[in-house]
Amino acid sequence: EYLKIPSGRTSADSILTWPIFGNRFGPEYLTNEVLAAAIFSEADLADNGHTIRPSSYGVVNDQDVPFLLERFLAFVHVKNPFLDARLLKQYGRRMAEDGPQWDAPSCLVLLACALGSLALPFEFEVKTPETIQDQQPPCTHTRESKQMSESFYQLAVKRFGILTCSIIKSQCHMLSAIYLMYTMQPIRAWNDFLQASNNYFMYLRSQMACKIRSTVDIMGGYSESRRLEQSLYWTCFKSECEMREEMSLPESGLSELHYPYMFPSPPRSGTPEAASQAVLSNPSGPWNVSALDSLAESPIPESDTQQSWLYYMTEIALRRIGNRVSNAFYHSDHTYWATFNIFEAHEIAQQFELQLDEWKESLPESLRFNKQLGHVDELRCMTHGRYLCIKFRLYRPFLYHFIHSHSTDQLSHSISQAYARKAIACCMDEFVGYPTTHRHHGTWFMCRLIISKALIILAVKKSGKSELPDHWRGSIEEMLGMLGYWETESPDVKKGREVIEGLYAEVDSSEV
């Protein structure tokens, strides 16, 4: 029941169409900004003869490859372990020695280097509107790294045409999509996510047709290739769902595939599925690593492998719960919530709350979020953020009912009010925009979530049906600061900030 989800129903665009905002915003009001920008950028390329000037980007140095691959493994792969790290290092060693070749392994390495030059180490810090305003825009303080990453990326894209139906083709398109999400280009990223999913679907169909699939290798032991296939499936599945939650997009063939593995197999003890500790301890350089020893196949600490894998398993588990929430409450548009059976919805919501509580209690200590620790690593924070996001979507229909329903039944009113307060609490969480200035695969999703939460706060204020916490204005201003920080990278983020500022001014003036 979690393989298919309604598309675009949980997005910020859908909230803008709520009656409380006076029907001023059309469907996909924000998403249209992204779609239009994608067309305009293509038109600009066409006007220039479809050419990209090499001088626009930095010069690629083959000797940077070892260090960039280590950065990729440390800051990117750890959150989506669908590659064979040892094999990637072998490919990288060959490229560092002989330069990039016109083959699939070189394409994979170039994409990993593009991400490695762009990704930065995670630094936990709670931002305020003042500290966010003091930050340089991302397009300024990462210009050099973005130029280098784009150079590697353009070299990789030139090799897409030689890729054939295989696992490595899906891996390349998946890395390309992740890179495009890092640079906040969701439309282009979706094309690659879809390519990765559809290619993998055809790969599995081909394997089935040839009748060569088995659960273990010919020696009856551990199959690393099978584990990677499983990991790739779940990465494709998760990525597709995340994109379709925010935009009305078609499903790939994977949604029709009843995959037999509920989770991918864990990595074998000793496999190098964790990042280099040298990179983690010195993430800023040097970049001109000349020695190839950094790509040696030395064992990586098993604790790091386990932490990465545990995080990956929690992501998959939460994705299932989140999809079930979407299917239970978002199968129709928001008008359904004004008249739905609040008592049945209450029972369903209680079941989901129980599932989320059980999931939270089952988390290993290494992934439990605790702001009292002083320093919280990225995986803990990402897990906590995903958990809060699902709860926010679970409570949103009840808040809509509370604002828009004209029912006079006191019991139903008290139920919807209780859930509405929970939704408000999710919006006011002090880590709502976390991480605010850290670039990662989910930065665009984070911005869209910030827009959604700000709109919910303003909807409640505009309705006058519930009191907001005293610090609600501070929360709105903090969210505006976060959106302002990223708005130069995606036009829908800028448009969202402008909408929120306008609505914020309206509710403020109404109190005068």
Coordinates of C-alpha atoms in Angstrom, one line a residue:
E1 CA 0.0 0.0 0.0
Y2 CA 3.0 2.3 0.1
L3 CA 4.3 1.8 -3.4
K4 CA 2.0 4.4 -4.9
I5 CA 1.3 7.9 -3.5
P6 CA -0.8 10.9 -4.6
S7 CA 1.3 13.4 -6.5
G8 CA 1.7 17.0 -5.4
R9 CA -1.0 16.9 -2.7
T10 CA 1.4 17.5 0.3
S11 CA 3.2 20.4 -1.4
A12 CA 3.4 24.1 -0.4
D13 CA 1.4 24.8 -3.6
S14 CA -1.5 22.9 -2.3
I15 CA -1.7 25.0 0.9
L16 CA -1.8 28.2 -1.1
T17 CA -5.1 27.0 -2.7
W18 CA -6.8 26.8 0.8
P19 CA -9.9 29.0 1.0
I20 CA -8.4 30.9 3.9
F21 CA -6.1 32.6 1.4
G22 CA -9.0 33.9 -0.7
N23 CA -8.3 31.8 -3.8
R24 CA -5.6 34.2 -4.9
F25 CA -3.1 31.6 -5.9
G26 CA -3.6 29.1 -8.7
P27 CA -2.6 25.5 -8.7
E28 CA 1.2 24.9 -8.7
Y29 CA 1.7 28.6 -8.1
L30 CA 5.3 28.1 -6.9
T31 CA 6.2 25.1 -9.0
N32 CA 5.3 27.0 -12.2
E33 CA 8.3 29.3 -11.3
V34 CA 10.6 26.3 -11.5
L35 CA 9.0 24.9 -14.7
A36 CA 9.3 28.3 -16.4
A37 CA 12.9 28.7 -15.3
A38 CA 13.8 25.3 -16.8
I39 CA 12.3 26.3 -20.1
F40 CA 14.0 29.7 -20.1
S41 CA 17.4 28.1 -19.4
E42 CA 17.0 25.7 -22.3
A43 CA 16.0 28.6 -24.5
D44 CA 19.2 30.5 -23.5
L45 CA 21.2 27.5 -24.5
A46 CA 19.5 27.3 -27.8
D47 CA 20.1 31.0 -28.5
N48 CA 23.8 30.3 -27.9
G49 CA 23.9 27.4 -30.3
H50 CA 23.6 24.7 -27.6
T51 CA 27.2 25.3 -26.5
I52 CA 28.6 25.7 -23.1
R53 CA 31.9 27.6 -23.0
P54 CA 34.6 25.6 -21.3
S55 CA 36.1 28.8 -19.9
S56 CA 32.9 29.2 -17.8
Y57 CA 34.2 26.4 -15.5
G58 CA 37.4 25.6 -13.7
V59 CA 40.1 23.3 -15.0
V60 CA 39.9 19.6 -14.0
N61 CA 43.0 18.2 -12.4
D62 CA 43.2 14.4 -12.4
Q63 CA 45.3 14.5 -9.3
D64 CA 42.3 16.0 -7.4
V65 CA 40.3 12.7 -7.9
P66 CA 41.5 10.8 -4.9
F67 CA 40.7 13.5 -2.4
L68 CA 37.4 14.4 -4.1
L69 CA 36.3 10.7 -4.0
E70 CA 37.1 10.6 -0.3
R71 CA 35.0 13.7 0.2
F72 CA 32.2 12.1 -1.8
L73 CA 32.2 9.0 0.4
A74 CA 32.4 11.1 3.6
F75 CA 29.7 13.7 2.9
V76 CA 27.4 12.2 0.2
H77 CA 27.6 8.4 -0.1
V78 CA 27.2 8.0 3.7
K79 CA 23.5 9.1 3.3
N80 CA 22.8 7.0 0.2
P81 CA 25.1 4.0 0.2
F82 CA 24.1 2.5 -3.2
L83 CA 27.6 2.3 -4.7
D84 CA 30.4 -0.2 -4.2
A85 CA 33.0 2.1 -2.5
R86 CA 35.9 -0.3 -3.2
L87 CA 35.1 -0.5 -6.9
L88 CA 34.6 3.3 -7.1
K89 CA 38.1 3.7 -5.6
Q90 CA 39.5 1.4 -8.1
Y91 CA 37.9 3.4 -10.9
G92 CA 39.2 6.6 -9.4
R93 CA 42.7 5.2 -9.1
R94 CA 42.7 4.4 -12.8
M95 CA 41.5 7.9 -13.6
A96 CA 44.1 9.5 -11.5
E97 CA 46.8 7.5 -13.3
D98 CA 45.4 7.6 -16.9
G99 CA 42.9 10.4 -17.0
P100 CA 39.1 10.1 -17.7
Q101 CA 38.2 7.5 -20.4
W102 CA 35.1 7.3 -22.6
D103 CA 33.5 4.6 -20.5
A104 CA 30.9 4.1 -17.8
P105 CA 33.3 3.8 -14.9
S106 CA 34.9 7.2 -15.8
C107 CA 31.4 8.7 -15.9
L108 CA 30.7 7.4 -12.4
V109 CA 33.9 8.8 -11.0
L110 CA 33.4 12.2 -12.6
L111 CA 30.0 12.5 -11.1
A112 CA 31.3 11.5 -7.7
C113 CA 34.0 14.1 -8.0
A114 CA 31.5 16.7 -8.9
L115 CA 29.6 16.0 -5.7
G116 CA 32.8 15.7 -3.7
S117 CA 33.9 19.2 -4.7
L118 CA 30.5 20.7 -3.8
A119 CA 29.6 18.9 -0.6
L120 CA 30.8 20.4 2.7
P121 CA 31.2 18.9 6.2
F122 CA 28.2 19.3 8.4
E123 CA 28.3 21.8 11.3
F124 CA 25.5 21.8 13.8
E125 CA 24.4 25.3 14.6
V126 CA 21.0 26.8 15.5
K127 CA 20.5 29.9 13.4
T128 CA 18.7 33.1 14.3
P129 CA 17.4 35.7 11.7
E130 CA 20.4 37.9 12.6
T131 CA 23.1 35.2 12.0
I132 CA 21.4 34.0 8.8
Q133 CA 21.4 37.6 7.4
D134 CA 25.2 37.8 8.2
Q135 CA 25.9 34.7 6.1
Q136 CA 27.1 35.2 2.5
P137 CA 24.7 33.9 -0.1
P138 CA 25.6 30.4 -1.2
C139 CA 26.3 31.5 -4.7
T140 CA 29.1 33.8 -3.3
H141 CA 31.0 31.7 -0.8
T142 CA 31.0 28.5 -2.8
R143 CA 31.7 30.0 -6.3
E144 CA 35.1 28.2 -6.7
S145 CA 33.8 24.9 -5.6
K146 CA 30.7 25.2 -7.8
Q147 CA 32.9 25.9 -10.8
M148 CA 35.0 22.9 -10.1
S149 CA 32.0 20.7 -9.5
E150 CA 30.4 21.9 -12.7
S151 CA 33.6 21.1 -14.7
F152 CA 33.5 17.5 -13.5
Y153 CA 29.8 17.3 -14.1
Q154 CA 29.9 18.5 -17.7
L155 CA 32.6 16.0 -18.5
A156 CA 30.4 13.3 -17.0
V157 CA 27.3 14.4 -18.9
K158 CA 29.2 14.0 -22.2
R159 CA 29.5 10.3 -21.5
F160 CA 25.8 9.7 -20.9
G161 CA 25.3 8.7 -24.5
I162 CA 27.7 5.7 -24.2
L163 CA 25.8 4.2 -21.2
T164 CA 23.9 1.0 -21.9
C165 CA 21.2 -0.7 -19.9
S166 CA 23.0 -1.7 -16.7
I167 CA 23.3 -1.1 -13.0
I168 CA 26.1 1.5 -13.6
K169 CA 23.8 3.5 -15.9
S170 CA 21.2 3.8 -13.2
Q171 CA 23.9 4.7 -10.7
C172 CA 25.2 7.4 -13.0
H173 CA 21.8 9.0 -13.5
M174 CA 21.1 8.8 -9.8
L175 CA 24.4 10.6 -9.0
S176 CA 23.5 13.2 -11.6
A177 CA 20.1 13.7 -10.0
I178 CA 21.7 14.1 -6.6
Y179 CA 24.1 16.6 -8.0
L180 CA 21.3 18.6 -9.6
M181 CA 19.4 18.6 -6.3
Y182 CA 22.6 19.9 -4.6
T183 CA 22.5 22.8 -7.0
M184 CA 18.7 23.2 -6.6
Q185 CA 17.7 22.3 -10.1
P186 CA 14.7 20.0 -9.4
I187 CA 13.3 19.7 -12.9
R188 CA 16.5 18.6 -14.4
A189 CA 17.0 16.3 -11.4
W190 CA 13.6 14.7 -11.9
N191 CA 14.6 13.8 -15.4
D192 CA 17.6 11.9 -14.1
F193 CA 15.7 10.3 -11.2
L194 CA 13.2 9.0 -13.8
Q195 CA 16.0 7.8 -16.0
A196 CA 17.6 5.9 -13.1
S197 CA 14.3 4.3 -12.1
N198 CA 13.2 3.3 -15.6
N199 CA 16.6 2.0 -16.6
Y200 CA 16.7 -0.1 -13.4
F201 CA 13.2 -1.4 -14.1
M202 CA 14.3 -2.5 -17.6
Y203 CA 17.5 -4.0 -16.1
L204 CA 15.4 -6.1 -13.7
R205 CA 13.1 -7.2 -16.5
S206 CA 16.0 -8.2 -18.6
Q207 CA 17.5 -10.2 -15.8
M208 CA 14.2 -12.0 -15.2
A209 CA 13.9 -12.7 -18.9
C210 CA 17.4 -14.3 -19.0
K211 CA 16.5 -16.3 -15.9
I212 CA 19.8 -15.6 -14.3
R213 CA 18.6 -14.0 -11.0
S214 CA 19.3 -15.8 -7.8
T215 CA 19.3 -14.9 -4.1
V216 CA 23.0 -15.9 -3.6
D217 CA 26.1 -16.1 -5.7
I218 CA 27.2 -19.5 -7.3
M219 CA 29.2 -20.3 -4.2
G220 CA 26.1 -19.9 -2.0
G221 CA 27.7 -17.0 -0.1
Y222 CA 27.3 -13.3 0.2
S223 CA 26.4 -11.4 -3.0
E224 CA 27.7 -7.9 -3.0
S225 CA 26.2 -7.2 -6.4
R226 CA 22.8 -8.3 -5.1
R227 CA 23.1 -6.0 -2.1
L228 CA 23.9 -3.1 -4.4
E229 CA 20.9 -3.9 -6.6
Q230 CA 18.7 -3.8 -3.6
S231 CA 20.2 -0.5 -2.4
L232 CA 19.7 1.1 -5.8
Y233 CA 16.1 0.0 -5.9
W234 CA 15.3 1.7 -2.6
T235 CA 17.3 4.8 -3.4
C236 CA 15.3 5.2 -6.7
F237 CA 12.1 4.5 -4.9
K238 CA 12.7 7.0 -2.1
S239 CA 13.9 9.7 -4.5
E240 CA 10.9 9.3 -6.8
C241 CA 8.5 9.6 -3.8
E242 CA 10.2 12.7 -2.5
M243 CA 9.9 14.5 -5.8
R244 CA 6.3 13.5 -6.4
E245 CA 5.3 14.7 -3.0
E246 CA 6.2 18.3 -4.0
M247 CA 5.2 18.3 -7.7
S248 CA 2.6 16.6 -9.9
L249 CA 4.8 14.1 -11.7
P250 CA 4.2 10.7 -13.3
E251 CA 5.3 7.4 -11.8
S252 CA 8.1 5.3 -13.2
G253 CA 7.9 1.6 -13.9
L254 CA 9.2 0.8 -10.4
S255 CA 5.8 1.6 -8.9
E256 CA 4.4 -1.5 -10.8
L257 CA 7.2 -3.7 -9.5
H258 CA 6.4 -5.7 -6.4
Y259 CA 9.9 -5.9 -5.1
P260 CA 10.5 -8.9 -2.9
Y261 CA 13.1 -7.3 -0.5
M262 CA 11.6 -5.2 2.2
F263 CA 15.1 -3.8 3.0
P264 CA 18.4 -4.1 1.2
S265 CA 20.9 -6.6 2.6
P266 CA 23.4 -5.1 5.1
P267 CA 27.0 -4.7 3.9
R268 CA 29.4 -7.5 4.7
S269 CA 31.8 -6.9 7.6
G270 CA 34.9 -5.2 6.3
T271 CA 33.4 -3.7 3.1
P272 CA 34.5 -0.1 2.7
E273 CA 31.0 1.5 2.8
A274 CA 32.1 4.4 5.0
A275 CA 34.0 7.5 4.5
S276 CA 37.7 8.1 5.0
Q277 CA 38.5 9.2 8.5
A278 CA 41.3 11.4 7.1
V279 CA 38.8 13.4 5.1
L280 CA 36.4 13.7 8.1
S281 CA 39.2 15.1 10.2
N282 CA 40.5 17.5 7.5
P283 CA 37.6 18.3 5.2
S284 CA 39.0 21.5 3.7
G285 CA 42.1 20.2 2.0
P286 CA 44.5 19.8 0.5
W287 CA 42.8 19.3 -2.8
N288 CA 46.0 18.7 -4.8
V289 CA 46.6 15.2 -3.5
S290 CA 49.3 13.6 -5.7
A291 CA 49.8 10.3 -4.0
L292 CA 47.4 7.5 -4.9
D293 CA 47.7 5.9 -1.5
S294 CA 44.4 7.6 -0.5
L295 CA 42.6 5.2 -2.8
A296 CA 44.2 2.1 -1.3
E297 CA 41.7 -0.6 -0.3
S298 CA 42.4 -0.4 3.4
P299 CA 39.7 -1.5 5.7
I300 CA 37.3 1.3 6.9
P301 CA 36.0 1.3 10.5
E302 CA 33.0 -0.9 10.7
S303 CA 31.2 1.4 13.1
D304 CA 31.0 4.1 10.4
T305 CA 29.6 1.5 8.0
Q306 CA 27.0 0.5 10.5
Q307 CA 26.0 4.1 11.3
S308 CA 25.5 4.8 7.6
W309 CA 23.5 1.6 7.1
L310 CA 21.3 2.2 10.1
Y311 CA 20.4 5.6 8.9
Y312 CA 19.6 4.2 5.4
M313 CA 17.3 1.6 7.1
T314 CA 15.5 4.3 9.1
E315 CA 15.0 6.4 6.0
I316 CA 13.3 3.4 4.2
A317 CA 11.1 2.7 7.2
L318 CA 10.0 6.3 7.5
R319 CA 9.4 6.4 3.8
R320 CA 6.9 3.6 4.2
I321 CA 5.1 5.3 7.0
G322 CA 5.1 8.6 5.2
N323 CA 3.6 7.0 2.1
R324 CA 0.9 5.4 4.1
V325 CA 0.0 8.7 5.7
S326 CA -0.2 10.2 2.2
N327 CA -2.5 7.4 0.9
A328 CA -4.7 7.7 4.0
F329 CA -5.2 11.4 4.1
Y330 CA -4.1 12.9 0.7
H331 CA -6.0 10.6 -1.8
S332 CA -8.3 13.6 -2.6
D333 CA -7.7 17.3 -2.6
H334 CA -8.0 19.5 0.5
T335 CA -11.8 20.1 0.1
Y336 CA -12.3 16.6 1.3
W337 CA -10.9 17.5 4.8
A338 CA -13.7 20.0 5.5
T339 CA -16.3 17.3 5.6
F340 CA -14.4 14.0 6.3
N341 CA -15.4 11.8 9.2
I342 CA -13.3 13.3 12.0
F343 CA -13.8 10.3 14.2
E344 CA -12.5 7.8 11.7
A345 CA -9.7 10.1 10.8
H346 CA -8.8 10.4 14.5
E347 CA -8.6 6.6 14.8
I348 CA -6.3 6.4 11.8
A349 CA -4.1 9.2 13.0
Q350 CA -3.7 7.5 16.4
Q351 CA -2.5 4.4 14.6
F352 CA 0.1 6.4 12.7
E353 CA 1.2 8.2 15.9
L354 CA 1.7 4.8 17.5
Q355 CA 3.8 3.6 14.5
L356 CA 5.9 6.7 14.7
D357 CA 6.4 6.4 18.5
E358 CA 7.4 2.7 18.1
W359 CA 9.8 3.7 15.3
K360 CA 11.3 6.4 17.5
E361 CA 11.7 4.0 20.5
S362 CA 13.4 1.4 18.3
L363 CA 16.1 3.9 17.1
P364 CA 19.6 3.0 18.1
E365 CA 21.3 5.5 20.4
S366 CA 23.6 6.5 17.6
L367 CA 20.7 8.0 15.7
R368 CA 18.7 9.5 18.5
F369 CA 18.4 13.3 18.3
N370 CA 19.3 15.1 21.5
K371 CA 20.0 18.8 21.3
Q372 CA 21.5 18.6 24.8
L373 CA 24.5 16.8 23.4
G374 CA 26.0 20.2 22.2
H375 CA 27.1 18.6 18.9
V376 CA 24.6 16.6 16.8
D377 CA 25.8 14.9 13.6
E378 CA 24.1 15.2 10.3
L379 CA 22.5 11.7 10.3
R380 CA 20.8 12.3 13.6
C381 CA 19.4 15.6 12.5
M382 CA 18.2 14.3 9.1
T383 CA 16.4 11.4 10.9
H384 CA 14.8 13.8 13.3
G385 CA 13.8 16.2 10.5
R386 CA 12.1 13.4 8.5
Y387 CA 10.2 12.3 11.6
L388 CA 8.9 15.8 12.2
C389 CA 7.9 16.2 8.6
I390 CA 5.7 13.1 8.6
K391 CA 4.0 14.3 11.8
F392 CA 3.4 17.7 10.3
R393 CA 1.7 16.1 7.3
L394 CA -0.3 13.8 9.5
Y395 CA -1.8 16.7 11.5
R396 CA -2.3 19.1 8.5
P397 CA -5.7 17.7 7.5
F398 CA -7.1 18.2 11.0
L399 CA -5.8 21.8 11.1
Y400 CA -7.6 22.4 7.8
H401 CA -10.8 21.0 9.2
F402 CA -10.4 23.1 12.3
I403 CA -10.0 26.3 10.2
H404 CA -12.5 25.7 7.5
S405 CA -15.2 23.4 8.9
H406 CA -18.6 24.9 9.9
S407 CA -19.6 21.9 12.1
T408 CA -21.2 22.8 15.4
D409 CA -20.4 19.4 17.0
Q410 CA -18.3 20.1 20.1
L411 CA -16.6 16.7 20.1
S412 CA -15.4 16.8 16.6
H413 CA -14.3 20.4 17.2
S414 CA -12.2 19.4 20.2
I415 CA -10.6 16.6 18.2
S416 CA -9.6 18.8 15.3
Q417 CA -8.5 21.5 17.7
A418 CA -6.2 19.1 19.5
Y419 CA -4.5 18.0 16.3
A420 CA -4.4 21.5 15.0
R421 CA -2.3 22.4 18.1
K422 CA 0.0 19.6 17.3
A423 CA 0.4 20.9 13.7
I424 CA 1.2 24.3 15.0
A425 CA 3.8 22.8 17.4
C426 CA 5.5 21.1 14.4
C427 CA 5.6 24.4 12.6
M428 CA 7.1 26.2 15.6
D429 CA 9.8 23.7 16.3
E430 CA 13.0 25.6 16.9
F431 CA 14.9 23.4 14.4
V432 CA 12.2 23.7 11.7
G433 CA 14.7 25.0 9.1
Y434 CA 17.5 22.7 10.1
P435 CA 20.1 22.7 8.6
T436 CA 19.6 26.2 7.4
T437 CA 22.8 27.1 5.4
H438 CA 24.2 23.6 4.9
R439 CA 24.0 22.5 1.3
H440 CA 22.8 19.0 0.8
H441 CA 20.7 16.7 -1.3
G442 CA 17.5 17.9 0.5
T443 CA 18.1 21.6 0.5
W444 CA 15.3 22.3 -2.0
F445 CA 12.9 20.1 0.0
M446 CA 13.9 21.9 3.1
C447 CA 13.0 25.3 1.6
R448 CA 9.6 24.0 0.4
L449 CA 8.9 22.6 3.8
I450 CA 9.8 26.0 5.4
I451 CA 7.3 27.7 3.0
S452 CA 4.6 25.1 4.0
K453 CA 5.1 25.7 7.7
A454 CA 5.1 29.5 7.4
L455 CA 1.9 29.3 5.4
I456 CA 0.3 27.1 8.1
I457 CA 1.2 29.6 10.8
L458 CA -0.2 32.5 8.8
A459 CA -3.4 30.5 8.0
V460 CA -4.0 29.9 11.7
K461 CA -3.4 33.6 12.5
K462 CA -5.6 34.7 9.6
S463 CA -8.5 32.5 10.7
G464 CA -8.5 33.8 14.3
K465 CA -9.6 30.4 15.6
S466 CA -6.6 29.6 17.7
E467 CA -4.0 31.5 19.7
L468 CA -0.4 31.2 18.5
P469 CA 2.7 31.0 20.8
D470 CA 4.1 34.4 21.6
H471 CA 7.2 33.8 19.5
W472 CA 5.3 33.2 16.2
R473 CA 6.5 36.4 14.6
G474 CA 10.1 35.4 15.4
S475 CA 9.5 32.1 13.8
I476 CA 8.1 33.7 10.6
E477 CA 11.1 36.1 10.4
E478 CA 13.5 33.3 10.9
M479 CA 11.9 31.3 8.1
L480 CA 12.0 34.4 5.8
G481 CA 15.7 34.7 6.6
M482 CA 16.3 31.1 5.6
L483 CA 14.4 31.5 2.4
G484 CA 16.2 34.7 1.6
Y485 CA 19.5 32.9 2.0
W486 CA 18.7 30.3 -0.7
E487 CA 16.4 32.3 -3.0
T488 CA 19.0 33.1 -5.6
E489 CA 19.3 29.4 -6.4
S490 CA 15.7 28.5 -7.1
P491 CA 12.9 30.9 -8.3
D492 CA 10.1 29.2 -6.4
V493 CA 12.0 29.8 -3.1
K494 CA 12.1 33.5 -3.9
K495 CA 8.4 33.5 -4.9
G496 CA 7.6 31.7 -1.7
R497 CA 9.4 34.3 0.4
E498 CA 7.5 37.1 -1.4
V499 CA 4.2 35.4 -0.8
I500 CA 4.9 34.9 2.9
E501 CA 6.1 38.5 3.3
G502 CA 2.8 39.7 1.8
L503 CA 0.6 37.5 3.9
Y504 CA 2.7 38.4 7.0
A505 CA 2.1 42.1 6.3
E506 CA -1.6 41.5 5.9
V507 CA -2.1 39.7 9.3
D508 CA 0.1 42.3 11.0
S509 CA -1.9 45.2 9.6
S510 CA -5.2 43.6 10.6
E511 CA -4.2 43.7 14.2
V512 CA -3.5 47.5 14.1

